[in-house]
Amino acid sequence: MRYADIVLIYAEAMCELGSGVDSEAIKALNAIRARSNANPAVTSGNGAIDSKVALRSAIFEERAKELALEGDRRWDLIRWGLYLDVMNSIGGTNEDGTKTNYDEASVNKHRETKHLLFPIPSAEISTNDAIDSNNPGWS
């Protein structure tokens, strides 16, 4: 884990534990933004972050930028309950203008609830008496 990941997890926790816009969360978010020379600093009031939802969104966006290409995004989206919506919104457009589940590299981006969990290997199911079936959606 990187220091930035720890600080952003702290900011997220402070945001979720607080009843409104939490100054500790904003301080933690600004610490990461200052370290990476991101401008402007996040503030509260006067049209900036004025709600818990706006603060949560700012933290989500900062995690996406700061931890890009590090393999955390999928787990963040699953943890936040956004994975299916985000992945299913990615796709391409056919020549006739209709939407497709495939992106420009012909990769299928359509996801279902079964994709929130990995399948249990069949060897594990057959040798472990405590497991009687696979995760939902995987047979």
CSV table of N, CA and C in Angstrom, one decimal:
chain,number,residue,atom,x,y,z
A,1,MET,N,0.8,-1.2,0.0
A,1,MET,CA,0.0,0.0,0.0
A,1,MET,C,0.9,1.2,0.0
A,2,ARG,N,0.4,2.3,-0.6
A,2,ARG,CA,1.1,3.5,-0.6
A,2,ARG,C,0.5,4.5,0.4
A,3,TYR,N,1.3,5.4,0.8
A,3,TYR,CA,0.9,6.4,1.8
A,3,TYR,C,-0.4,7.1,1.3
A,4,ALA,N,-0.4,7.5,0.0
A,4,ALA,CA,-1.6,8.2,-0.6
A,4,ALA,C,-2.8,7.3,-0.4
A,5,ASP,N,-2.7,6.0,-0.6
A,5,ASP,CA,-3.9,5.1,-0.4
A,5,ASP,C,-4.4,5.2,1.0
A,6,ILE,N,-3.5,5.1,2.0
A,6,ILE,CA,-3.8,5.2,3.4
A,6,ILE,C,-4.5,6.5,3.7
A,7,VAL,N,-4.0,7.6,3.2
A,7,VAL,CA,-4.6,8.9,3.6
A,7,VAL,C,-6.0,9.0,2.9
A,8,LEU,N,-6.1,8.5,1.7
A,8,LEU,CA,-7.4,8.6,1.1
A,8,LEU,C,-8.4,7.7,1.7
A,9,ILE,N,-8.0,6.5,2.2
A,9,ILE,CA,-8.9,5.6,3.0
A,9,ILE,C,-9.3,6.4,4.3
A,10,TYR,N,-8.4,7.1,4.9
A,10,TYR,CA,-8.7,7.8,6.1
A,10,TYR,C,-9.7,8.9,5.8
A,11,ALA,N,-9.5,9.6,4.7
A,11,ALA,CA,-10.4,10.7,4.3
A,11,ALA,C,-11.8,10.1,4.0
A,12,GLU,N,-11.9,9.0,3.4
A,12,GLU,CA,-13.1,8.3,3.1
A,12,GLU,C,-13.8,7.9,4.4
A,13,ALA,N,-13.1,7.4,5.4
A,13,ALA,CA,-13.6,7.0,6.7
A,13,ALA,C,-14.2,8.2,7.4
A,14,MET,N,-13.4,9.3,7.4
A,14,MET,CA,-13.9,10.5,8.1
A,14,MET,C,-15.1,11.1,7.5
A,15,CYS,N,-15.2,11.0,6.1
A,15,CYS,CA,-16.4,11.4,5.4
A,15,CYS,C,-17.6,10.6,5.8
A,16,GLU,N,-17.4,9.3,5.9
A,16,GLU,CA,-18.6,8.4,6.2
A,16,GLU,C,-19.0,8.5,7.6
A,17,LEU,N,-18.0,8.7,8.5
A,17,LEU,CA,-18.4,8.8,10.0
A,17,LEU,C,-19.0,10.1,10.3
A,18,GLY,N,-18.7,11.2,9.6
A,18,GLY,CA,-19.2,12.5,9.9
A,18,GLY,C,-20.6,12.6,9.5
A,19,SER,N,-21.3,13.6,10.0
A,19,SER,CA,-22.7,13.8,9.7
A,19,SER,C,-22.8,14.8,8.5
A,20,GLY,N,-21.8,15.5,8.2
A,20,GLY,CA,-21.8,16.5,7.1
A,20,GLY,C,-20.4,16.6,6.5
A,21,VAL,N,-20.0,17.8,6.1
A,21,VAL,CA,-18.7,18.0,5.5
A,21,VAL,C,-17.7,17.9,6.6
A,22,ASP,N,-16.8,17.0,6.6
A,22,ASP,CA,-15.9,16.8,7.7
A,22,ASP,C,-14.5,17.5,7.3
A,23,SER,N,-14.1,18.3,8.2
A,23,SER,CA,-12.8,19.1,8.0
A,23,SER,C,-11.6,18.2,8.0
A,24,GLU,N,-11.6,17.1,8.7
A,24,GLU,CA,-10.5,16.1,8.7
A,24,GLU,C,-10.4,15.4,7.4
A,25,ALA,N,-11.5,15.1,6.8
A,25,ALA,CA,-11.5,14.5,5.5
A,25,ALA,C,-11.0,15.4,4.4
A,26,ILE,N,-11.4,16.7,4.5
A,26,ILE,CA,-10.9,17.7,3.6
A,26,ILE,C,-9.4,17.9,3.7
A,27,LYS,N,-8.9,18.0,5.0
A,27,LYS,CA,-7.5,18.1,5.3
A,27,LYS,C,-6.7,17.0,4.7
A,28,ALA,N,-7.2,15.8,4.8
A,28,ALA,CA,-6.5,14.6,4.3
A,28,ALA,C,-6.5,14.6,2.8
A,29,LEU,N,-7.6,15.0,2.2
A,29,LEU,CA,-7.7,15.1,0.7
A,29,LEU,C,-6.8,16.1,0.2
A,30,ASN,N,-6.7,17.3,0.9
A,30,ASN,CA,-5.8,18.3,0.4
A,30,ASN,C,-4.3,18.0,0.6
A,31,ALA,N,-4.0,17.1,1.6
A,31,ALA,CA,-2.6,16.7,1.8
A,31,ALA,C,-2.2,15.9,0.6
A,32,ILE,N,-3.0,15.1,0.0
A,32,ILE,CA,-2.7,14.3,-1.1
A,32,ILE,C,-2.6,15.2,-2.4
A,33,ARG,N,-3.5,16.1,-2.5
A,33,ARG,CA,-3.6,17.0,-3.6
A,33,ARG,C,-2.3,17.9,-3.6
A,34,ALA,N,-1.9,18.4,-2.4
A,34,ALA,CA,-0.7,19.3,-2.3
A,34,ALA,C,0.5,18.5,-2.7
A,35,ARG,N,0.6,17.2,-2.2
A,35,ARG,CA,1.8,16.4,-2.5
A,35,ARG,C,2.0,16.2,-4.0
A,36,SER,N,0.9,16.1,-4.7
A,36,SER,CA,1.0,15.9,-6.2
A,36,SER,C,0.9,17.1,-7.0
A,37,ASN,N,0.9,18.3,-6.3
A,37,ASN,CA,0.8,19.6,-6.9
A,37,ASN,C,-0.5,19.8,-7.7
A,38,ALA,N,-1.6,19.2,-7.2
A,38,ALA,CA,-2.9,19.3,-7.9
A,38,ALA,C,-3.5,20.6,-7.3
A,39,ASN,N,-4.0,21.4,-8.2
A,39,ASN,CA,-4.6,22.7,-7.9
A,39,ASN,C,-6.0,22.7,-8.4
A,40,PRO,N,-7.0,23.4,-7.8
A,40,PRO,CA,-6.9,24.1,-6.5
A,40,PRO,C,-7.1,23.1,-5.4
A,41,ALA,N,-6.8,23.6,-4.2
A,41,ALA,CA,-7.1,22.8,-3.0
A,41,ALA,C,-8.6,22.7,-2.8
A,42,VAL,N,-9.1,21.6,-2.2
A,42,VAL,CA,-10.5,21.4,-2.0
A,42,VAL,C,-10.9,22.2,-0.7
A,43,THR,N,-12.0,22.9,-0.8
A,43,THR,CA,-12.4,23.7,0.3
A,43,THR,C,-13.9,23.4,0.5
A,44,SER,N,-14.4,23.8,1.7
A,44,SER,CA,-15.8,23.7,2.0
A,44,SER,C,-16.4,25.1,2.0
A,45,GLY,N,-17.7,25.1,1.7
A,45,GLY,CA,-18.4,26.4,1.7
A,45,GLY,C,-18.2,27.2,0.5
A,46,ASN,N,-19.0,28.3,0.3
A,46,ASN,CA,-18.8,29.2,-0.9
A,46,ASN,C,-18.9,28.5,-2.2
A,47,GLY,N,-19.7,27.5,-2.4
A,47,GLY,CA,-19.9,26.8,-3.7
A,47,GLY,C,-18.9,25.7,-3.9
A,48,ALA,N,-18.0,25.4,-3.0
A,48,ALA,CA,-17.1,24.3,-3.1
A,48,ALA,C,-17.8,23.0,-2.6
A,49,ILE,N,-17.2,22.3,-1.8
A,49,ILE,CA,-17.8,21.1,-1.2
A,49,ILE,C,-18.7,21.5,-0.1
A,50,ASP,N,-20.0,21.3,-0.4
A,50,ASP,CA,-21.0,21.8,0.6
A,50,ASP,C,-21.9,20.7,1.1
A,51,SER,N,-21.6,19.4,0.8
A,51,SER,CA,-22.4,18.3,1.3
A,51,SER,C,-21.5,17.1,1.4
A,52,LYS,N,-22.0,16.1,2.1
A,52,LYS,CA,-21.3,14.9,2.3
A,52,LYS,C,-21.2,14.1,1.0
A,53,VAL,N,-22.2,14.2,0.1
A,53,VAL,CA,-22.2,13.6,-1.2
A,53,VAL,C,-21.1,14.2,-2.1
A,54,ALA,N,-21.0,15.5,-2.0
A,54,ALA,CA,-19.9,16.2,-2.8
A,54,ALA,C,-18.5,15.8,-2.3
A,55,LEU,N,-18.4,15.7,-1.0
A,55,LEU,CA,-17.1,15.3,-0.4
A,55,LEU,C,-16.8,13.9,-0.8
A,56,ARG,N,-17.7,13.0,-0.7
A,56,ARG,CA,-17.5,11.6,-1.1
A,56,ARG,C,-17.1,11.5,-2.6
A,57,SER,N,-17.8,12.3,-3.4
A,57,SER,CA,-17.4,12.3,-4.9
A,57,SER,C,-16.0,12.8,-5.1
A,58,ALA,N,-15.6,13.8,-4.4
A,58,ALA,CA,-14.3,14.3,-4.5
A,58,ALA,C,-13.2,13.3,-4.1
A,59,ILE,N,-13.5,12.5,-3.1
A,59,ILE,CA,-12.6,11.5,-2.6
A,59,ILE,C,-12.5,10.4,-3.6
A,60,PHE,N,-13.7,10.0,-4.2
A,60,PHE,CA,-13.7,8.9,-5.2
A,60,PHE,C,-12.9,9.3,-6.4
A,61,GLU,N,-13.1,10.6,-6.8
A,61,GLU,CA,-12.4,11.1,-8.0
A,61,GLU,C,-10.9,11.1,-7.7
A,62,GLU,N,-10.5,11.6,-6.5
A,62,GLU,CA,-9.1,11.6,-6.2
A,62,GLU,C,-8.4,10.3,-6.2
A,63,ARG,N,-9.2,9.3,-5.6
A,63,ARG,CA,-8.6,7.9,-5.6
A,63,ARG,C,-8.4,7.4,-7.1
A,64,ALA,N,-9.4,7.7,-8.0
A,64,ALA,CA,-9.2,7.3,-9.3
A,64,ALA,C,-8.0,7.9,-10.0
A,65,LYS,N,-7.7,9.2,-9.7
A,65,LYS,CA,-6.6,9.8,-10.3
A,65,LYS,C,-5.3,9.4,-9.6
A,66,GLU,N,-5.2,9.4,-8.3
A,66,GLU,CA,-4.0,9.1,-7.6
A,66,GLU,C,-3.6,7.6,-7.8
A,67,LEU,N,-4.5,6.7,-7.8
A,67,LEU,CA,-4.2,5.3,-7.8
A,67,LEU,C,-4.4,4.7,-9.2
A,68,ALA,N,-4.4,5.5,-10.3
A,68,ALA,CA,-4.6,5.0,-11.6
A,68,ALA,C,-3.6,3.9,-12.0
A,69,LEU,N,-4.1,2.9,-12.6
A,69,LEU,CA,-3.2,1.8,-13.1
A,69,LEU,C,-2.5,0.9,-12.0
A,70,GLU,N,-3.1,1.0,-10.8
A,70,GLU,CA,-2.5,0.3,-9.7
A,70,GLU,C,-3.4,-0.9,-9.2
A,71,GLY,N,-4.5,-1.1,-9.9
A,71,GLY,CA,-5.3,-2.3,-9.7
A,71,GLY,C,-6.3,-2.1,-8.5
A,72,ASP,N,-6.5,-0.9,-8.0
A,72,ASP,CA,-7.4,-0.7,-6.9
A,72,ASP,C,-8.8,-0.3,-7.4
A,73,ARG,N,-9.0,0.2,-8.6
A,73,ARG,CA,-10.2,0.8,-9.0
A,73,ARG,C,-11.4,-0.2,-9.0
A,74,ARG,N,-11.2,-1.4,-9.5
A,74,ARG,CA,-12.3,-2.4,-9.4
A,74,ARG,C,-12.8,-2.7,-8.0
A,75,TRP,N,-11.8,-2.8,-7.1
A,75,TRP,CA,-12.2,-3.1,-5.7
A,75,TRP,C,-12.9,-1.9,-5.1
A,76,ASP,N,-12.5,-0.7,-5.4
A,76,ASP,CA,-13.1,0.5,-4.9
A,76,ASP,C,-14.6,0.6,-5.4
A,77,LEU,N,-14.8,0.3,-6.7
A,77,LEU,CA,-16.1,0.3,-7.3
A,77,LEU,C,-17.0,-0.7,-6.7
A,78,ILE,N,-16.5,-1.9,-6.4
A,78,ILE,CA,-17.3,-3.0,-5.8
A,78,ILE,C,-17.6,-2.5,-4.4
A,79,ARG,N,-16.7,-2.0,-3.6
A,79,ARG,CA,-16.9,-1.6,-2.3
A,79,ARG,C,-17.9,-0.5,-2.2
A,80,TRP,N,-17.9,0.4,-3.1
A,80,TRP,CA,-18.9,1.5,-3.1
A,80,TRP,C,-20.2,1.2,-3.7
A,81,GLY,N,-20.3,-0.1,-4.3
A,81,GLY,CA,-21.6,-0.5,-4.9
A,81,GLY,C,-21.8,0.1,-6.3
A,82,LEU,N,-20.8,0.6,-6.9
A,82,LEU,CA,-20.9,1.2,-8.2
A,82,LEU,C,-20.4,0.4,-9.4
A,83,TYR,N,-19.8,-0.7,-9.1
A,83,TYR,CA,-19.1,-1.5,-10.2
A,83,TYR,C,-20.0,-1.8,-11.4
A,84,LEU,N,-21.2,-2.4,-11.1
A,84,LEU,CA,-22.0,-2.8,-12.3
A,84,LEU,C,-22.5,-1.5,-13.1
A,85,ASP,N,-22.8,-0.4,-12.4
A,85,ASP,CA,-23.3,0.7,-13.2
A,85,ASP,C,-22.1,1.3,-14.0
A,86,VAL,N,-20.9,1.4,-13.4
A,86,VAL,CA,-19.8,2.0,-14.1
A,86,VAL,C,-19.4,1.1,-15.3
A,87,MET,N,-19.2,-0.2,-15.0
A,87,MET,CA,-18.7,-1.1,-16.1
A,87,MET,C,-19.8,-1.2,-17.2
A,88,ASN,N,-21.0,-1.2,-16.9
A,88,ASN,CA,-22.1,-1.4,-17.9
A,88,ASN,C,-22.3,-0.1,-18.7
A,89,SER,N,-21.8,1.1,-18.2
A,89,SER,CA,-21.9,2.3,-18.9
A,89,SER,C,-20.8,2.4,-19.9
A,90,ILE,N,-19.7,1.6,-19.8
A,90,ILE,CA,-18.6,1.7,-20.7
A,90,ILE,C,-19.0,0.8,-21.9
A,91,GLY,N,-18.7,1.2,-23.0
A,91,GLY,CA,-19.0,0.4,-24.2
A,91,GLY,C,-18.7,1.3,-25.4
A,92,GLY,N,-19.2,0.8,-26.5
A,92,GLY,CA,-18.9,1.5,-27.8
A,92,GLY,C,-20.2,1.9,-28.5
A,93,THR,N,-20.0,2.4,-29.7
A,93,THR,CA,-21.1,2.8,-30.5
A,93,THR,C,-20.9,2.2,-31.9
A,94,ASN,N,-21.9,1.5,-32.4
A,94,ASN,CA,-21.8,0.9,-33.7
A,94,ASN,C,-21.9,2.0,-34.8
A,95,GLU,N,-21.6,1.6,-36.0
A,95,GLU,CA,-21.6,2.6,-37.1
A,95,GLU,C,-23.0,3.2,-37.3
A,96,ASP,N,-24.0,2.5,-36.9
A,96,ASP,CA,-25.4,3.1,-37.1
A,96,ASP,C,-25.8,3.9,-35.9
A,97,GLY,N,-24.9,4.1,-34.9
A,97,GLY,CA,-25.2,4.9,-33.8
A,97,GLY,C,-25.8,4.2,-32.6
A,98,THR,N,-26.1,2.9,-32.7
A,98,THR,CA,-26.6,2.1,-31.5
A,98,THR,C,-25.4,1.8,-30.6
A,99,LYS,N,-25.8,1.6,-29.3
A,99,LYS,CA,-24.8,1.2,-28.3
A,99,LYS,C,-24.5,-0.2,-28.4
A,100,THR,N,-23.3,-0.6,-28.0
A,100,THR,CA,-22.8,-2.0,-27.9
A,100,THR,C,-22.1,-2.2,-26.5
A,101,ASN,N,-22.1,-3.4,-26.1
A,101,ASN,CA,-21.4,-3.8,-24.8
A,101,ASN,C,-19.9,-3.8,-25.0
A,102,TYR,N,-19.4,-3.7,-26.2
A,102,TYR,CA,-18.0,-3.9,-26.5
A,102,TYR,C,-17.3,-2.5,-26.7
A,103,ASP,N,-16.1,-2.4,-26.1
A,103,ASP,CA,-15.4,-1.1,-26.3
A,103,ASP,C,-14.6,-1.1,-27.6
A,104,GLU,N,-13.8,-0.1,-27.8
A,104,GLU,CA,-13.1,0.0,-29.1
A,104,GLU,C,-12.1,-1.1,-29.4
A,105,ALA,N,-11.7,-1.8,-28.4
A,105,ALA,CA,-10.8,-2.9,-28.5
A,105,ALA,C,-11.5,-4.3,-28.6
A,106,SER,N,-12.8,-4.2,-28.8
A,106,SER,CA,-13.7,-5.4,-28.9
A,106,SER,C,-13.7,-6.2,-27.6
A,107,VAL,N,-13.5,-5.6,-26.4
A,107,VAL,CA,-13.6,-6.2,-25.1
A,107,VAL,C,-15.0,-6.0,-24.6
A,108,ASN,N,-15.7,-7.1,-24.2
A,108,ASN,CA,-17.0,-7.1,-23.7
A,108,ASN,C,-17.0,-6.4,-22.3
A,109,LYS,N,-17.7,-5.3,-22.1
A,109,LYS,CA,-17.7,-4.6,-20.8
A,109,LYS,C,-18.9,-4.8,-20.0
A,110,HIS,N,-19.8,-5.7,-20.5
A,110,HIS,CA,-21.1,-6.0,-19.8
A,110,HIS,C,-20.8,-6.8,-18.6
A,111,ARG,N,-21.2,-6.4,-17.4
A,111,ARG,CA,-21.0,-7.2,-16.2
A,111,ARG,C,-22.4,-7.5,-15.5
A,112,GLU,N,-22.4,-8.6,-14.8
A,112,GLU,CA,-23.6,-9.0,-14.1
A,112,GLU,C,-23.3,-9.1,-12.6
A,113,THR,N,-24.3,-9.4,-11.8
A,113,THR,CA,-24.0,-9.5,-10.3
A,113,THR,C,-23.0,-10.6,-10.0
A,114,LYS,N,-22.9,-11.6,-10.8
A,114,LYS,CA,-22.0,-12.7,-10.6
A,114,LYS,C,-20.5,-12.2,-10.6
A,115,HIS,N,-20.3,-11.1,-11.3
A,115,HIS,CA,-18.9,-10.6,-11.4
A,115,HIS,C,-18.5,-9.9,-10.2
A,116,LEU,N,-19.3,-9.7,-9.2
A,116,LEU,CA,-18.9,-9.1,-7.9
A,116,LEU,C,-18.1,-10.1,-7.1
A,117,LEU,N,-18.2,-11.3,-7.4
A,117,LEU,CA,-17.4,-12.4,-6.7
A,117,LEU,C,-16.7,-13.2,-7.7
A,118,PHE,N,-15.6,-13.8,-7.3
A,118,PHE,CA,-14.9,-14.7,-8.2
A,118,PHE,C,-15.5,-16.1,-8.0
A,119,PRO,N,-15.4,-17.0,-9.0
A,119,PRO,CA,-15.8,-18.3,-8.8
A,119,PRO,C,-14.9,-19.1,-7.9
A,120,ILE,N,-15.4,-20.0,-7.2
A,120,ILE,CA,-14.6,-20.9,-6.4
A,120,ILE,C,-14.1,-22.0,-7.2
A,121,PRO,N,-12.8,-22.3,-7.2
A,121,PRO,CA,-12.3,-23.4,-8.1
A,121,PRO,C,-13.0,-24.7,-7.8
A,122,SER,N,-13.3,-25.5,-8.8
A,122,SER,CA,-14.0,-26.7,-8.7
A,122,SER,C,-13.3,-27.7,-7.8
A,123,ALA,N,-12.0,-27.7,-7.9
A,123,ALA,CA,-11.2,-28.6,-7.0
A,123,ALA,C,-11.4,-28.3,-5.5
A,124,GLU,N,-11.6,-27.0,-5.2
A,124,GLU,CA,-11.8,-26.6,-3.8
A,124,GLU,C,-13.2,-27.1,-3.4
A,125,ILE,N,-14.2,-27.0,-4.3
A,125,ILE,CA,-15.6,-27.4,-3.9
A,125,ILE,C,-15.6,-28.9,-3.7
A,126,SER,N,-14.9,-29.6,-4.6
A,126,SER,CA,-15.0,-31.1,-4.5
A,126,SER,C,-14.2,-31.7,-3.3
A,127,THR,N,-13.3,-31.0,-2.8
A,127,THR,CA,-12.5,-31.5,-1.7
A,127,THR,C,-12.8,-30.9,-0.3
A,128,ASN,N,-13.6,-29.8,-0.3
A,128,ASN,CA,-13.9,-29.1,1.0
A,128,ASN,C,-15.4,-29.4,1.3
A,129,ASP,N,-15.6,-30.2,2.4
A,129,ASP,CA,-17.0,-30.6,2.8
A,129,ASP,C,-17.8,-29.4,3.2
A,130,ALA,N,-17.2,-28.3,3.6
A,130,ALA,CA,-18.0,-27.2,4.1
A,130,ALA,C,-18.5,-26.3,3.0
A,131,ILE,N,-18.1,-26.6,1.8
A,131,ILE,CA,-18.5,-25.8,0.6
A,131,ILE,C,-19.4,-26.7,-0.2
A,132,ASP,N,-20.7,-26.4,-0.4
A,132,ASP,CA,-21.6,-27.3,-1.1
A,132,ASP,C,-22.0,-26.7,-2.5
A,133,SER,N,-21.7,-25.4,-2.8
A,133,SER,CA,-21.9,-24.9,-4.1
A,133,SER,C,-21.0,-23.7,-4.3
A,134,ASN,N,-21.0,-23.3,-5.6
A,134,ASN,CA,-20.1,-22.2,-6.0
A,134,ASN,C,-20.8,-20.8,-5.6
A,135,ASN,N,-20.1,-19.7,-5.8
A,135,ASN,CA,-20.7,-18.4,-5.6
A,135,ASN,C,-21.8,-18.2,-6.6
A,136,PRO,N,-22.8,-17.3,-6.2
A,136,PRO,CA,-24.0,-17.1,-7.0
A,136,PRO,C,-23.6,-16.7,-8.5
A,137,GLY,N,-24.2,-17.4,-9.4
A,137,GLY,CA,-24.0,-17.1,-10.9
A,137,GLY,C,-22.9,-18.0,-11.5
A,138,TRP,N,-22.1,-18.6,-10.7
A,138,TRP,CA,-21.1,-19.5,-11.2
A,138,TRP,C,-21.5,-21.0,-10.9
A,139,SER,N,-21.6,-21.8,-11.9
A,139,SER,CA,-22.0,-23.2,-11.7
A,139,SER,C,-20.9,-24.1,-12.0
